[in-house]
PDB file of C-alpha atoms in Angstrom:
ATOM      1  CA  MET B 904       0.000   0.000   0.000  1.00 79.00           C
ATOM      2  CA  ILE B 905       1.362   3.384  -1.026  1.00 86.00           C
ATOM      3  CA  ASP B 906       0.909   6.020   1.667  1.00 89.00           C
ATOM      4  CA  ASN B 907       0.964   9.811   1.315  1.00 92.00           C
ATOM      5  CA  HIS B 908       4.577  10.066   2.491  1.00 92.00           C
ATOM      6  CA  GLN B 909       5.772   7.829  -0.340  1.00 93.00           C
ATOM      7  CA  LYS B 910       3.685   9.777  -2.854  1.00 94.00           C
ATOM      8  CA  ASN B 911       5.132  13.058  -1.584  1.00 94.00           C
ATOM      9  CA  ILE B 912       8.728  11.815  -1.757  1.00 94.00           C
ATOM     10  CA  ALA B 913       8.203  10.507  -5.304  1.00 94.00           C
ATOM     11  CA  THR B 914       6.610  13.820  -6.310  1.00 95.00           C
ATOM     12  CA  PHE B 915       9.502  15.809  -4.832  1.00 95.00           C
ATOM     13  CA  ILE B 916      11.995  13.599  -6.649  1.00 95.00           C
ATOM     14  CA  HIS B 917      10.510  14.707  -9.956  1.00 94.00           C
ATOM     15  CA  LEU B 918      10.045  18.334  -8.910  1.00 94.00           C
ATOM     16  CA  SER B 919      13.598  18.549  -7.573  1.00 94.00           C
ATOM     17  CA  THR B 920      14.833  18.465 -11.166  1.00 93.00           C
ATOM     18  CA  PHE B 921      13.681  22.095 -11.428  1.00 94.00           C
ATOM     19  CA  SER B 922      16.417  23.030  -8.946  1.00 93.00           C
ATOM     20  CA  ARG B 923      18.786  23.278 -11.915  1.00 91.00           C
ATOM     21  CA  PHE B 924      17.443  26.772 -12.447  1.00 92.00           C
ATOM     22  CA  ILE B 925      18.936  27.733  -9.068  1.00 93.00           C
ATOM     23  CA  ILE B 926      21.818  25.290  -8.516  1.00 92.00           C
ATOM     24  CA  PRO B 927      24.141  24.046 -11.268  1.00 92.00           C
ATOM     25  CA  PHE B 928      23.515  20.322 -11.849  1.00 91.00           C
ATOM     26  CA  GLY B 929      20.602  20.522  -9.410  1.00 90.00           C
ATOM     27  CA  ASN B 930      18.578  18.399 -11.799  1.00 91.00           C
ATOM     28  CA  PHE B 931      20.942  15.542 -10.920  1.00 93.00           C
ATOM     29  CA  ILE B 932      21.805  16.349  -7.306  1.00 94.00           C
ATOM     30  CA  GLY B 933      18.218  16.788  -6.054  1.00 92.00           C
ATOM     31  CA  PRO B 934      16.739  13.546  -7.393  1.00 94.00           C
ATOM     32  CA  ILE B 935      19.838  11.509  -6.529  1.00 94.00           C
ATOM     33  CA  VAL B 936      19.868  12.706  -2.903  1.00 94.00           C
ATOM     34  CA  LEU B 937      16.134  12.071  -2.444  1.00 93.00           C
ATOM     35  CA  TRP B 938      16.295   8.719  -4.223  1.00 94.00           C
ATOM     36  CA  VAL B 939      19.357   7.393  -2.367  1.00 94.00           C
ATOM     37  CA  THR B 940      17.952   8.328   1.046  1.00 94.00           C
ATOM     38  CA  ASN B 941      14.531   6.777   0.376  1.00 93.00           C
ATOM     39  CA  LYS B 942      14.997   3.954  -2.148  1.00 91.00           C
ATOM     40  CA  ASP B 943      15.220   1.202   0.472  1.00 92.00           C
ATOM     41  CA  LYS B 944      12.014   2.322   2.188  1.00 91.00           C
ATOM     42  CA  SER B 945       9.675   1.941  -0.785  1.00 91.00           C
ATOM     43  CA  GLU B 946       9.632   0.297  -4.190  1.00 93.00           C
ATOM     44  CA  PHE B 947       7.356   3.088  -5.408  1.00 94.00           C
ATOM     45  CA  VAL B 948       9.912   5.757  -4.496  1.00 94.00           C
ATOM     46  CA  ASP B 949      12.704   3.604  -5.934  1.00 94.00           C
ATOM     47  CA  ALA B 950      10.903   3.287  -9.288  1.00 94.00           C
ATOM     48  CA  HIS B 951      10.183   7.017  -9.520  1.00 94.00           C
ATOM     49  CA  GLY B 952      13.728   7.923  -8.511  1.00 94.00           C
ATOM     50  CA  LYS B 953      15.208   5.706 -11.192  1.00 95.00           C
ATOM     51  CA  GLN B 954      12.846   7.150 -13.800  1.00 95.00           C
ATOM     52  CA  ALA B 955      13.689  10.749 -12.887  1.00 95.00           C
ATOM     53  CA  ILE B 956      17.442  10.134 -12.928  1.00 95.00           C
ATOM     54  CA  ASN B 957      17.307   8.118 -16.157  1.00 95.00           C
ATOM     55  CA  PHE B 958      15.298  10.895 -17.795  1.00 95.00           C
ATOM     56  CA  GLN B 959      17.766  13.598 -16.736  1.00 94.00           C
ATOM     57  CA  ILE B 960      20.742  11.555 -17.982  1.00 95.00           C
ATOM     58  CA  SER B 961      18.910  10.912 -21.272  1.00 95.00           C
ATOM     59  CA  ILE B 962      18.138  14.621 -21.682  1.00 94.00           C
ATOM     60  CA  LEU B 963      21.802  15.473 -21.039  1.00 93.00           C
ATOM     61  CA  LEU B 964      22.856  12.940 -23.670  1.00 94.00           C
ATOM     62  CA  TYR B 965      20.369  14.327 -26.204  1.00 91.00           C
ATOM     63  CA  ALA B 966      21.530  17.904 -25.485  1.00 90.00           C
ATOM     64  CA  ILE B 967      25.162  16.933 -26.025  1.00 91.00           C
ATOM     65  CA  ILE B 968      24.260  15.293 -29.333  1.00 89.00           C
ATOM     66  CA  LEU B 969      22.230  18.321 -30.501  1.00 85.00           C
ATOM     67  CA  GLY B 970      24.980  20.713 -29.426  1.00 82.00           C
ATOM     68  CA  THR B 971      27.612  18.662 -31.180  1.00 84.00           C
ATOM     69  CA  LEU B 972      25.547  18.753 -34.353  1.00 79.00           C
ATOM     70  CA  SER B 973      24.454  22.398 -34.304  1.00 76.00           C
ATOM     71  CA  ILE B 974      27.510  24.328 -33.063  1.00 75.00           C
ATOM     72  CA  PRO B 975      29.708  23.525 -36.093  1.00 74.00           C
ATOM     73  CA  PHE B 976      27.048  24.928 -38.457  1.00 69.00           C
ATOM     74  CA  PHE B 977      27.123  28.300 -36.701  1.00 68.00           C
ATOM     75  CA  VAL B 978      30.928  28.320 -36.409  1.00 71.00           C
ATOM     76  CA  PHE B 979      31.413  27.576 -40.109  1.00 69.00           C
ATOM     77  CA  LYS B 980      28.974  30.342 -41.044  1.00 65.00           C
ATOM     78  CA  ILE B 981      30.646  32.934 -38.795  1.00 66.00           C
ATOM     79  CA  PHE B 982      34.212  32.169 -39.909  1.00 67.00           C
ATOM     80  CA  ASN B 983      33.287  31.754 -43.571  1.00 63.00           C
ATOM     81  CA  GLY B 984      34.107  35.368 -44.553  1.00 57.00           C
ATOM     82  CA  ILE B 985      37.346  35.670 -42.569  1.00 56.00           C
ATOM     83  CA  ASP B 986      40.648  35.067 -44.343  1.00 52.00           C
ATOM     84  CA  PHE B 987      42.992  33.726 -41.673  1.00 52.00           C
ATOM     85  CA  ILE B 988      46.058  33.671 -43.929  1.00 53.00           C
ATOM     86  CA  ASP B 989      45.980  37.396 -44.745  1.00 53.00           C
ATOM     87  CA  PHE B 990      44.728  38.693 -41.392  1.00 53.00           C
ATOM     88  CA  ASN B 991      46.677  41.924 -40.762  1.00 56.00           C
ATOM     89  CA  SER B 992      44.575  43.913 -38.342  1.00 57.00           C
ATOM     90  CA  PHE B 993      41.063  44.603 -37.288  1.00 59.00           C
ATOM     91  CA  SER B 994      40.818  47.435 -39.823  1.00 61.00           C
ATOM     92  CA  ASP B 995      40.232  44.864 -42.568  1.00 58.00           C
ATOM     93  CA  PHE B 996      37.912  42.778 -40.403  1.00 57.00           C
ATOM     94  CA  HIS B 997      34.359  42.554 -41.664  1.00 57.00           C
ATOM     95  CA  ILE B 998      31.556  40.082 -41.551  1.00 58.00           C
ATOM     96  CA  ASN B 999      29.632  39.790 -44.754  1.00 57.00           C
ATOM     97  CA  ILE B1000      25.927  39.537 -44.046  1.00 60.00           C
ATOM     98  CA  GLY B1001      24.512  38.482 -47.328  1.00 62.00           C
ATOM     99  CA  LYS B1002      22.425  35.611 -48.492  1.00 68.00           C
ATOM    100  CA  PRO B1003      21.809  33.107 -45.653  1.00 66.00           C
ATOM    101  CA  SER B1004      23.712  29.884 -45.941  1.00 67.00           C
ATOM    102  CA  PRO B1005      22.043  26.459 -45.879  1.00 73.00           C
ATOM    103  CA  LEU B1006      24.288  25.729 -42.890  1.00 70.00           C
ATOM    104  CA  LEU B1007      22.520  28.493 -40.992  1.00 70.00           C
ATOM    105  CA  TYR B1008      19.140  26.959 -41.788  1.00 77.00           C
ATOM    106  CA  ILE B1009      20.259  23.538 -40.583  1.00 77.00           C
ATOM    107  CA  GLY B1010      21.661  25.039 -37.385  1.00 73.00           C
ATOM    108  CA  GLY B1011      18.446  27.007 -36.871  1.00 77.00           C
ATOM    109  CA  VAL B1012      16.307  23.907 -37.251  1.00 83.00           C
ATOM    110  CA  LEU B1013      18.471  22.055 -34.720  1.00 81.00           C
ATOM    111  CA  GLY B1014      18.141  25.023 -32.354  1.00 81.00           C
ATOM    112  CA  ALA B1015      14.360  24.951 -32.752  1.00 87.00           C
ATOM    113  CA  VAL B1016      14.394  21.222 -31.993  1.00 88.00           C
ATOM    114  CA  ALA B1017      16.340  21.986 -28.818  1.00 86.00           C
ATOM    115  CA  ILE B1018      13.774  24.588 -27.722  1.00 91.00           C
ATOM    116  CA  VAL B1019      10.862  22.229 -28.372  1.00 93.00           C
ATOM    117  CA  GLY B1020      12.732  19.493 -26.479  1.00 90.00           C
ATOM    118  CA  PHE B1021      13.216  21.812 -23.502  1.00 93.00           C
ATOM    119  CA  ILE B1022       9.506  22.640 -23.385  1.00 95.00           C
ATOM    120  CA  LEU B1023       8.582  18.954 -23.666  1.00 94.00           C
ATOM    121  CA  GLU B1024      11.018  18.141 -20.862  1.00 93.00           C
ATOM    122  CA  LEU B1025       9.248  20.585 -18.561  1.00 95.00           C
ATOM    123  CA  VAL B1026       5.845  19.161 -19.512  1.00 96.00           C
ATOM    124  CA  PHE B1027       6.983  15.569 -18.910  1.00 96.00           C
ATOM    125  CA  ILE B1028       8.398  16.470 -15.481  1.00 95.00           C
ATOM    126  CA  VAL B1029       5.097  18.050 -14.441  1.00 96.00           C
ATOM    127  CA  ILE B1030       3.143  15.037 -15.723  1.00 96.00           C
ATOM    128  CA  ALA B1031       5.459  12.649 -13.862  1.00 95.00           C
ATOM    129  CA  SER B1032       5.093  14.595 -10.617  1.00 95.00           C
ATOM    130  CA  LEU B1033       1.295  14.588 -10.962  1.00 96.00           C
ATOM    131  CA  LYS B1034       1.292  10.834 -11.591  1.00 95.00           C
ATOM    132  CA  ALA B1035       3.501  10.308  -8.534  1.00 95.00           C
ATOM    133  CA  ARG B1036       1.156  12.455  -6.463  1.00 94.00           C
ATOM    134  CA  ASP B1037      -1.732  10.230  -7.566  1.00 93.00           C
ATOM    135  CA  GLY B1038       0.181   7.054  -6.702  1.00 91.00           C
ATOM    136  CA  GLN B1039       0.752   5.917 -10.277  1.00 93.00           C
ATOM    137  CA  LEU B1040       3.984   4.850 -11.937  1.00 92.00           C
ATOM    138  CA  TYR B1041       5.161   6.943 -14.868  1.00 92.00           C
ATOM    139  CA  HIS B1042       7.650   6.108 -17.602  1.00 93.00           C
ATOM    140  CA  TYR B1043       9.156   9.132 -19.346  1.00 92.00           C
ATOM    141  CA  PRO B1044       9.078   8.876 -23.143  1.00 92.00           C
ATOM    142  CA  LEU B1045      12.381   8.498 -25.023  1.00 88.00           C
ATOM    143  CA  THR B1046      14.222   7.584 -21.813  1.00 89.00           C
ATOM    144  CA  ILE B1047      17.245   5.309 -21.860  1.00 90.00           C
ATOM    145  CA  ASP B1048      17.236   2.992 -18.839  1.00 88.00           C
ATOM    146  CA  PHE B1049      20.676   3.516 -17.313  1.00 86.00           C
ATOM    147  CA  LEU B1050      19.480   2.485 -13.836  1.00 83.00           C
ATOM    148  CA  LYS B1051      17.367  -0.658 -13.794  1.00 81.00           C
TER     149      LYS B1051
END
Protein backbone atom coordinates (compact mmCIF):
# COMPACT_ATOMS: atom_id res chain seq x y z
CA MET A 1 0.00 0.00 0.00
CA ILE A 2 1.36 3.38 -1.03
CA ASP A 3 0.91 6.02 1.67
CA ASN A 4 0.96 9.81 1.32
CA HIS A 5 4.58 10.07 2.49
CA GLN A 6 5.77 7.83 -0.34
CA LYS A 7 3.69 9.78 -2.85
CA ASN A 8 5.13 13.06 -1.58
CA ILE A 9 8.73 11.82 -1.76
CA ALA A 10 8.20 10.51 -5.30
CA THR A 11 6.61 13.82 -6.31
CA PHE A 12 9.50 15.81 -4.83
CA ILE A 13 11.99 13.60 -6.65
CA HIS A 14 10.51 14.71 -9.96
CA LEU A 15 10.04 18.33 -8.91
CA SER A 16 13.60 18.55 -7.57
CA THR A 17 14.83 18.46 -11.17
CA PHE A 18 13.68 22.10 -11.43
CA SER A 19 16.42 23.03 -8.95
CA ARG A 20 18.79 23.28 -11.92
CA PHE A 21 17.44 26.77 -12.45
CA ILE A 22 18.94 27.73 -9.07
CA ILE A 23 21.82 25.29 -8.52
CA PRO A 24 24.14 24.05 -11.27
CA PHE A 25 23.52 20.32 -11.85
CA GLY A 26 20.60 20.52 -9.41
CA ASN A 27 18.58 18.40 -11.80
CA PHE A 28 20.94 15.54 -10.92
CA ILE A 29 21.81 16.35 -7.31
CA GLY A 30 18.22 16.79 -6.05
CA PRO A 31 16.74 13.55 -7.39
CA ILE A 32 19.84 11.51 -6.53
CA VAL A 33 19.87 12.71 -2.90
CA LEU A 34 16.13 12.07 -2.44
CA TRP A 35 16.30 8.72 -4.22
CA VAL A 36 19.36 7.39 -2.37
CA THR A 37 17.95 8.33 1.05
CA ASN A 38 14.53 6.78 0.38
CA LYS A 39 15.00 3.95 -2.15
CA ASP A 40 15.22 1.20 0.47
CA LYS A 41 12.01 2.32 2.19
CA SER A 42 9.67 1.94 -0.79
CA GLU A 43 9.63 0.30 -4.19
CA PHE A 44 7.36 3.09 -5.41
CA VAL A 45 9.91 5.76 -4.50
CA ASP A 46 12.70 3.60 -5.93
CA ALA A 47 10.90 3.29 -9.29
CA HIS A 48 10.18 7.02 -9.52
CA GLY A 49 13.73 7.92 -8.51
CA LYS A 50 15.21 5.71 -11.19
CA GLN A 51 12.85 7.15 -13.80
CA ALA A 52 13.69 10.75 -12.89
CA ILE A 53 17.44 10.13 -12.93
CA ASN A 54 17.31 8.12 -16.16
CA PHE A 55 15.30 10.90 -17.79
CA GLN A 56 17.77 13.60 -16.74
CA ILE A 57 20.74 11.56 -17.98
CA SER A 58 18.91 10.91 -21.27
CA ILE A 59 18.14 14.62 -21.68
CA LEU A 60 21.80 15.47 -21.04
CA LEU A 61 22.86 12.94 -23.67
CA TYR A 62 20.37 14.33 -26.20
CA ALA A 63 21.53 17.90 -25.49
CA ILE A 64 25.16 16.93 -26.02
CA ILE A 65 24.26 15.29 -29.33
CA LEU A 66 22.23 18.32 -30.50
CA GLY A 67 24.98 20.71 -29.43
CA THR A 68 27.61 18.66 -31.18
CA LEU A 69 25.55 18.75 -34.35
CA SER A 70 24.45 22.40 -34.30
CA ILE A 71 27.51 24.33 -33.06
CA PRO A 72 29.71 23.53 -36.09
CA PHE A 73 27.05 24.93 -38.46
CA PHE A 74 27.12 28.30 -36.70
CA VAL A 75 30.93 28.32 -36.41
CA PHE A 76 31.41 27.58 -40.11
CA LYS A 77 28.97 30.34 -41.04
CA ILE A 78 30.65 32.93 -38.79
CA PHE A 79 34.21 32.17 -39.91
CA ASN A 80 33.29 31.75 -43.57
CA GLY A 81 34.11 35.37 -44.55
CA ILE A 82 37.35 35.67 -42.57
CA ASP A 83 40.65 35.07 -44.34
CA PHE A 84 42.99 33.73 -41.67
CA ILE A 85 46.06 33.67 -43.93
CA ASP A 86 45.98 37.40 -44.74
CA PHE A 87 44.73 38.69 -41.39
CA ASN A 88 46.68 41.92 -40.76
CA SER A 89 44.57 43.91 -38.34
CA PHE A 90 41.06 44.60 -37.29
CA SER A 91 40.82 47.43 -39.82
CA ASP A 92 40.23 44.86 -42.57
CA PHE A 93 37.91 42.78 -40.40
CA HIS A 94 34.36 42.55 -41.66
CA ILE A 95 31.56 40.08 -41.55
CA ASN A 96 29.63 39.79 -44.75
CA ILE A 97 25.93 39.54 -44.05
CA GLY A 98 24.51 38.48 -47.33
CA LYS A 99 22.43 35.61 -48.49
CA PRO A 100 21.81 33.11 -45.65
CA SER A 101 23.71 29.88 -45.94
CA PRO A 102 22.04 26.46 -45.88
CA LEU A 103 24.29 25.73 -42.89
CA LEU A 104 22.52 28.49 -40.99
CA TYR A 105 19.14 26.96 -41.79
CA ILE A 106 20.26 23.54 -40.58
CA GLY A 107 21.66 25.04 -37.38
CA GLY A 108 18.45 27.01 -36.87
CA VAL A 109 16.31 23.91 -37.25
CA LEU A 110 18.47 22.06 -34.72
CA GLY A 111 18.14 25.02 -32.35
CA ALA A 112 14.36 24.95 -32.75
CA VAL A 113 14.39 21.22 -31.99
CA ALA A 114 16.34 21.99 -28.82
CA ILE A 115 13.77 24.59 -27.72
CA VAL A 116 10.86 22.23 -28.37
CA GLY A 117 12.73 19.49 -26.48
CA PHE A 118 13.22 21.81 -23.50
CA ILE A 119 9.51 22.64 -23.38
CA LEU A 120 8.58 18.95 -23.67
CA GLU A 121 11.02 18.14 -20.86
CA LEU A 122 9.25 20.59 -18.56
CA VAL A 123 5.85 19.16 -19.51
CA PHE A 124 6.98 15.57 -18.91
CA ILE A 125 8.40 16.47 -15.48
CA VAL A 126 5.10 18.05 -14.44
CA ILE A 127 3.14 15.04 -15.72
CA ALA A 128 5.46 12.65 -13.86
CA SER A 129 5.09 14.59 -10.62
CA LEU A 130 1.30 14.59 -10.96
CA LYS A 131 1.29 10.83 -11.59
CA ALA A 132 3.50 10.31 -8.53
CA ARG A 133 1.16 12.45 -6.46
CA ASP A 134 -1.73 10.23 -7.57
CA GLY A 135 0.18 7.05 -6.70
CA GLN A 136 0.75 5.92 -10.28
CA LEU A 137 3.98 4.85 -11.94
CA TYR A 138 5.16 6.94 -14.87
CA HIS A 139 7.65 6.11 -17.60
CA TYR A 140 9.16 9.13 -19.35
CA PRO A 141 9.08 8.88 -23.14
CA LEU A 142 12.38 8.50 -25.02
CA THR A 143 14.22 7.58 -21.81
CA ILE A 144 17.25 5.31 -21.86
CA ASP A 145 17.24 2.99 -18.84
CA PHE A 146 20.68 3.52 -17.31
CA LEU A 147 19.48 2.48 -13.84
CA LYS A 148 17.37 -0.66 -13.79
